[in-house]
mmCIF file of C-alpha atoms in Angstrom:
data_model
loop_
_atom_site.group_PDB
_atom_site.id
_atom_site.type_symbol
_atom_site.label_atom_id
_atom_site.label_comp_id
_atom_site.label_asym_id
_atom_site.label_seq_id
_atom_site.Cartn_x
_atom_site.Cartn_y
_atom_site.Cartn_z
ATOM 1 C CA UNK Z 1 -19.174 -7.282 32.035
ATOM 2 C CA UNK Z 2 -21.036 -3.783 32.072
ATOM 3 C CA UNK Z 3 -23.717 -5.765 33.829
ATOM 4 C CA UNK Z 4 -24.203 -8.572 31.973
ATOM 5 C CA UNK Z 5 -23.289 -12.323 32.650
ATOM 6 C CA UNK Z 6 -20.540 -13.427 30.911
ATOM 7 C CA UNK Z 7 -19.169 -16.922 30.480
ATOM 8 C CA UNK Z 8 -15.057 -17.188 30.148
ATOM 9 C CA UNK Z 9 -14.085 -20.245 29.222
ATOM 10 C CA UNK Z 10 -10.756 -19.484 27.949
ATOM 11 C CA UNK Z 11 -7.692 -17.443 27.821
ATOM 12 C CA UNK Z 12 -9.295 -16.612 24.098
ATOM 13 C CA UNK Z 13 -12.528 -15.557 25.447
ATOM 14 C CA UNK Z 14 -11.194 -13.666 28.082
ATOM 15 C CA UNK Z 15 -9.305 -11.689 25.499
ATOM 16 C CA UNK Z 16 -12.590 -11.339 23.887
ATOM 17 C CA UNK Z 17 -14.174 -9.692 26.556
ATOM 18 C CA UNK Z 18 -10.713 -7.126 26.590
ATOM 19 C CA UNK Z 19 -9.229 -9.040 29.753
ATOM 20 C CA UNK Z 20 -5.438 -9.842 29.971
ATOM 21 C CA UNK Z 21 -3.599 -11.309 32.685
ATOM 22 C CA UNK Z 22 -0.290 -10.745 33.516
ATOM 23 C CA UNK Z 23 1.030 -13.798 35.388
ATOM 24 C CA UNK Z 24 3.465 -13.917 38.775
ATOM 25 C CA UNK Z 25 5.501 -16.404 36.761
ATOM 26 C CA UNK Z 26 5.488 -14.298 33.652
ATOM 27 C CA UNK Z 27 4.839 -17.073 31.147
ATOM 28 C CA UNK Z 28 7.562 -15.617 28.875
ATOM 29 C CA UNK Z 29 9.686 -18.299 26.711
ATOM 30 C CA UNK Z 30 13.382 -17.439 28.067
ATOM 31 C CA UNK Z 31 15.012 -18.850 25.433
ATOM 32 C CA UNK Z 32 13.315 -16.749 22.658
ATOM 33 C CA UNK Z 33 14.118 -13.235 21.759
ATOM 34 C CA UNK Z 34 11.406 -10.245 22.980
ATOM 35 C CA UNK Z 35 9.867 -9.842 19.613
ATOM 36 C CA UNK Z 36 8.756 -13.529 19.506
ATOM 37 C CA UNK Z 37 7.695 -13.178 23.199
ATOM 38 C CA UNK Z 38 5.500 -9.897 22.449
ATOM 39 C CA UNK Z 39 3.787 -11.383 19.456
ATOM 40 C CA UNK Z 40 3.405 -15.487 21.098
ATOM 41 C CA UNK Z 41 -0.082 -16.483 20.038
ATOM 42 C CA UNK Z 42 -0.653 -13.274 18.610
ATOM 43 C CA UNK Z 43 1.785 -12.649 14.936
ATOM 44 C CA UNK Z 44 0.648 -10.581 12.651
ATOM 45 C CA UNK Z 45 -0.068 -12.296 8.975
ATOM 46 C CA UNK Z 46 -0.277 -11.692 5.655
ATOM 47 C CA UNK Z 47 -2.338 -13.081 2.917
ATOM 48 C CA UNK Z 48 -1.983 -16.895 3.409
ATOM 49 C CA UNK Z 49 -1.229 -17.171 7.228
ATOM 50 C CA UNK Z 50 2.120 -15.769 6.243
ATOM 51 C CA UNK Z 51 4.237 -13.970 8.897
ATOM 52 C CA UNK Z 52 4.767 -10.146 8.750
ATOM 53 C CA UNK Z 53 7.955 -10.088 10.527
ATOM 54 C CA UNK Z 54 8.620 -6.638 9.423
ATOM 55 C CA UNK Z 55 5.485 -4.748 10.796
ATOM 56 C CA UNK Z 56 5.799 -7.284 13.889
ATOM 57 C CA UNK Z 57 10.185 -5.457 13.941
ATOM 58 C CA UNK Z 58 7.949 -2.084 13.979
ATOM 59 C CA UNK Z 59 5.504 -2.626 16.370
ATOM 60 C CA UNK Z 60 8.063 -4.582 18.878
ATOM 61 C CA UNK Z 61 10.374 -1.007 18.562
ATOM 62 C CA UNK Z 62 7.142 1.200 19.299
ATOM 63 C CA UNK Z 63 6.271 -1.191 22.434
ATOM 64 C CA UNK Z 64 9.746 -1.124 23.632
ATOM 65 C CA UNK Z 65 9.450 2.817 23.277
ATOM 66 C CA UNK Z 66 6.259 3.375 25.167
ATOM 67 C CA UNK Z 67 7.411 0.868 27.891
ATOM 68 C CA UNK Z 68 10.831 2.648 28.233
ATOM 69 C CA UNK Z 69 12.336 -0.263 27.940
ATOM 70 C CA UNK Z 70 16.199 -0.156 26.318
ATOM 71 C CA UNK Z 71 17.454 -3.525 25.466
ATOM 72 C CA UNK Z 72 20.700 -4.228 23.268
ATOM 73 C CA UNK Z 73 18.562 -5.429 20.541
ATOM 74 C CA UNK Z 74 15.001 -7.052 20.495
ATOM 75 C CA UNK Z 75 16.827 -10.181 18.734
ATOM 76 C CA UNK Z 76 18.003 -11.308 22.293
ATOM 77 C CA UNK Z 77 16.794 -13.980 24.604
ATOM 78 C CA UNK Z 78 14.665 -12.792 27.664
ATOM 79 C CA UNK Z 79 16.602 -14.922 29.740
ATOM 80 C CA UNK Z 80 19.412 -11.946 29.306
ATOM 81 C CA UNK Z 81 17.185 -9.566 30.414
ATOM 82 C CA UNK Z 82 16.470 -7.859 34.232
ATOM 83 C CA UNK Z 83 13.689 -9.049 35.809
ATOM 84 C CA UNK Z 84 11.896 -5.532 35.761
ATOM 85 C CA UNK Z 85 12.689 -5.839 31.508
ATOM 86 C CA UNK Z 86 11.037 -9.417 31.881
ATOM 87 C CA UNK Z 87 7.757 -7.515 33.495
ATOM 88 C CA UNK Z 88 7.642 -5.146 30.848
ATOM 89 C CA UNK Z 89 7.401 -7.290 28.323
ATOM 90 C CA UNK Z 90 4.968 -9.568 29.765
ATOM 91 C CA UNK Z 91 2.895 -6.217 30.491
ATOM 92 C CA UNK Z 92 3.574 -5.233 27.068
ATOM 93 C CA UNK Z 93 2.626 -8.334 25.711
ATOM 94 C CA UNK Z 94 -1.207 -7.992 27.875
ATOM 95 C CA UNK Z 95 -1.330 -4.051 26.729
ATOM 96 C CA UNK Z 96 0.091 -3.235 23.639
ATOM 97 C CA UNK Z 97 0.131 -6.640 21.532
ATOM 98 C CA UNK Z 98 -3.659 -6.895 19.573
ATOM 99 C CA UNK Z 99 -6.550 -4.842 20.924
ATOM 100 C CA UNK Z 100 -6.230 -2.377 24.130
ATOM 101 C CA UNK Z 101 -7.655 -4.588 27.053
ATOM 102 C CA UNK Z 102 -10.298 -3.289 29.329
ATOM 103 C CA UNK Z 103 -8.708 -5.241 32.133
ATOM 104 C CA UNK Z 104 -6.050 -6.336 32.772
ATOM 105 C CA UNK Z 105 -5.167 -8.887 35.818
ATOM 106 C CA UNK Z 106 -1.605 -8.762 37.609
ATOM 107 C CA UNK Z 107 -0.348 -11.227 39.787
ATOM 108 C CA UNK Z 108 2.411 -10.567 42.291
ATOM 109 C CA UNK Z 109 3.810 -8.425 39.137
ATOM 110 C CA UNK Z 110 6.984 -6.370 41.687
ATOM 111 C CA UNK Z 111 7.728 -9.765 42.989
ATOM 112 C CA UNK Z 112 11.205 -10.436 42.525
ATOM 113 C CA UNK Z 113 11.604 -6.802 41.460
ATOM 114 C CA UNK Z 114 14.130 -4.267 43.345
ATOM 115 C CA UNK Z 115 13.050 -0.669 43.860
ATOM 116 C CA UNK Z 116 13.980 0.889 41.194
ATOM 117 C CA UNK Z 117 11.969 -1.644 39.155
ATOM 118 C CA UNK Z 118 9.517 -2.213 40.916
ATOM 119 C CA UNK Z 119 9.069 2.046 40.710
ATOM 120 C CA UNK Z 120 8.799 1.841 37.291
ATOM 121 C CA UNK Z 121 6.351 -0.992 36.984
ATOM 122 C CA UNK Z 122 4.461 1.370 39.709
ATOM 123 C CA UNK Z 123 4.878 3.975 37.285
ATOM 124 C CA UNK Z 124 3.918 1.861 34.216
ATOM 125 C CA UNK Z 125 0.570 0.676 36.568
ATOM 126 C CA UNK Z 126 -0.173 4.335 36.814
ATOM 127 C CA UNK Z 127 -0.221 5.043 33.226
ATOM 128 C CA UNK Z 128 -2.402 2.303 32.143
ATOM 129 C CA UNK Z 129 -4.794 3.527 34.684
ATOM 130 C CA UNK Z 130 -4.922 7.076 33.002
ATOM 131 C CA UNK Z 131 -5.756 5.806 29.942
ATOM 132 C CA UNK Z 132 -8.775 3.990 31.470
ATOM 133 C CA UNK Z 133 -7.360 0.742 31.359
ATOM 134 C CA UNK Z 134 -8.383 -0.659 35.031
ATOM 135 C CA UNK Z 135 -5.864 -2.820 36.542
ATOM 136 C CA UNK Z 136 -6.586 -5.738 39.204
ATOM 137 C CA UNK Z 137 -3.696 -6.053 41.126
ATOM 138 C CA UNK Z 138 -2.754 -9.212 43.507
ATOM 139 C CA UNK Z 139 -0.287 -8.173 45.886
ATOM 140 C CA UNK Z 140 0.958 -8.328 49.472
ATOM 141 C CA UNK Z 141 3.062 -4.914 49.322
ATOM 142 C CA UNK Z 142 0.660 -2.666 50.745
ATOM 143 C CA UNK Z 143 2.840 0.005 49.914
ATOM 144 C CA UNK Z 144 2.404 -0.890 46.186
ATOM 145 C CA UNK Z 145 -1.216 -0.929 46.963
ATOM 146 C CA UNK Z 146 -1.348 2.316 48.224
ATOM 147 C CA UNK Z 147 0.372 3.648 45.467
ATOM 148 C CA UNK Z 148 -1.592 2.908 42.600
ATOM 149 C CA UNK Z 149 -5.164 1.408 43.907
ATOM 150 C CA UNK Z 150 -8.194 2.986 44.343
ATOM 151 C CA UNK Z 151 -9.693 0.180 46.581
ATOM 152 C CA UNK Z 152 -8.518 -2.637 47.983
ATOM 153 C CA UNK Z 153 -10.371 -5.865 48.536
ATOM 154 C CA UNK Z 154 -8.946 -8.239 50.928
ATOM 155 C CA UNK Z 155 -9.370 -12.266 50.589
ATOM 156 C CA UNK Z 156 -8.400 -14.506 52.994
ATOM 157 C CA UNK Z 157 -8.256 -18.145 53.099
ATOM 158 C CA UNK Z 158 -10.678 -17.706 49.313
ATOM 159 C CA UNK Z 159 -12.774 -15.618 51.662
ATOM 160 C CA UNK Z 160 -13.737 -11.658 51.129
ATOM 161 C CA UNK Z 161 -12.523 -10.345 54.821
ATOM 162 C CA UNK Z 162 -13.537 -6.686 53.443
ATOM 163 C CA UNK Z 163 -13.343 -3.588 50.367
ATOM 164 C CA UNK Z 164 -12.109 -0.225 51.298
ATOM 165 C CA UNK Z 165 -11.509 2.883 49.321
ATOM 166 C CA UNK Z 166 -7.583 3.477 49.742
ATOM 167 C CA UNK Z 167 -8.708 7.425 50.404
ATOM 168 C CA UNK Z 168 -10.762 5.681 53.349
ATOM 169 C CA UNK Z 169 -8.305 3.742 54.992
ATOM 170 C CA UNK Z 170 -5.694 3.018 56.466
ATOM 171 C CA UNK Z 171 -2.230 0.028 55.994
ATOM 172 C CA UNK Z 172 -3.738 -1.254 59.755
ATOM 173 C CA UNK Z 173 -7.239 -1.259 58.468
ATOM 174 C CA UNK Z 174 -6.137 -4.109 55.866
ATOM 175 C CA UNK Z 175 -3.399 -5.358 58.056
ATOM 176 C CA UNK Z 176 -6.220 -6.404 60.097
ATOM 177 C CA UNK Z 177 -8.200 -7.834 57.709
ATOM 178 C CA UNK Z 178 -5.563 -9.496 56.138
ATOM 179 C CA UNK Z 179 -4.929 -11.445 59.832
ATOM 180 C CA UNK Z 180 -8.596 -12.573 60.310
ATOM 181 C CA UNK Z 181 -8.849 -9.663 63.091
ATOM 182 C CA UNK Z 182 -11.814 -7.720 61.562
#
């Protein structure tokens, strides 16, 4: 990290450094409500390790807000939620919950997603990217990739096939790479 050798040993450290990951499976709890899911492994205390729920009901309303996300109330499961809401508050969770990452890592995150979701997690992608949060996507939708990268770096088998600039290439270019052909 800005040049330096760093050793990550753990989700913890990585969080250290200011990386987050957002992962293809989400690693939300369904069966908890979005609050509880936004602050897992990260609830704010008071003096004696006690819970703030009540700043924790604020912030969970101002993360909902800047996400865009509407949701009947943030006392529901996630499991009643759309897929695109699940994103959201998985990204939320990486973004918003503790200290602004300086990375953050998505995996596969419009998998699953229609459109219109997917579009706003595009959107959402965008955002965190003008507030010079860089974002390492993993995806096969080149059109995503096009959308929101600036380069694209193509593995293969755990193998680097190539690294373009998006503004210097072209969906073949990586099509190609992607099948071994260049």
């Amino acid at each position: 990290m800005e040049g330096k050798k760093v050793i990550i040993a753990s989700p913890h450290d990585a969080r250290n450094l200011g990386i987050e990951t957002v992962y293809q499976d989400l690693a939300l709890f369904s069966v908890l409500d979005v609050q509880t899911n936004l602050f897992m492994g990260r609830e704010i205390r008071k003096k004696f390790g006690i819970l703030n729920k009540n700043l924790m009901r604020k912030e969970t309303v101002k993360i909902l807000a800047k996400l865009k996300i509407k949701v009947k109330s943030i006392n529901q499961q996630v499991r009643s939620l759309s897929g695109g809401q699940q994103h959201a508050i998985a990204i939320g969770r990486a973004v918003y919950v503790g200290n602004t990452p300086r990375i953050v890592l998505m995996d596969e995150p419009t998998a699953g997603l229609g459109v219109e979701e997917s579009n706003k997690l595009l959107d959402l992608i965008l955002e965190l990217k003008s507030k010079g949060i860089s974002v390492i996507l993993i995806s096969h939708n080149l059109d995503h990739v096009f959308t929101v990268a600036d380069r694209a770096v193509v593995l293969r088998s755990g193998r680097l096939m190539g690294e373009r600039r998006i503004r210097d290439t072209n969906r073949n270019e990586i099509i190609k790479m992607m099948l071994g052909v260049i």
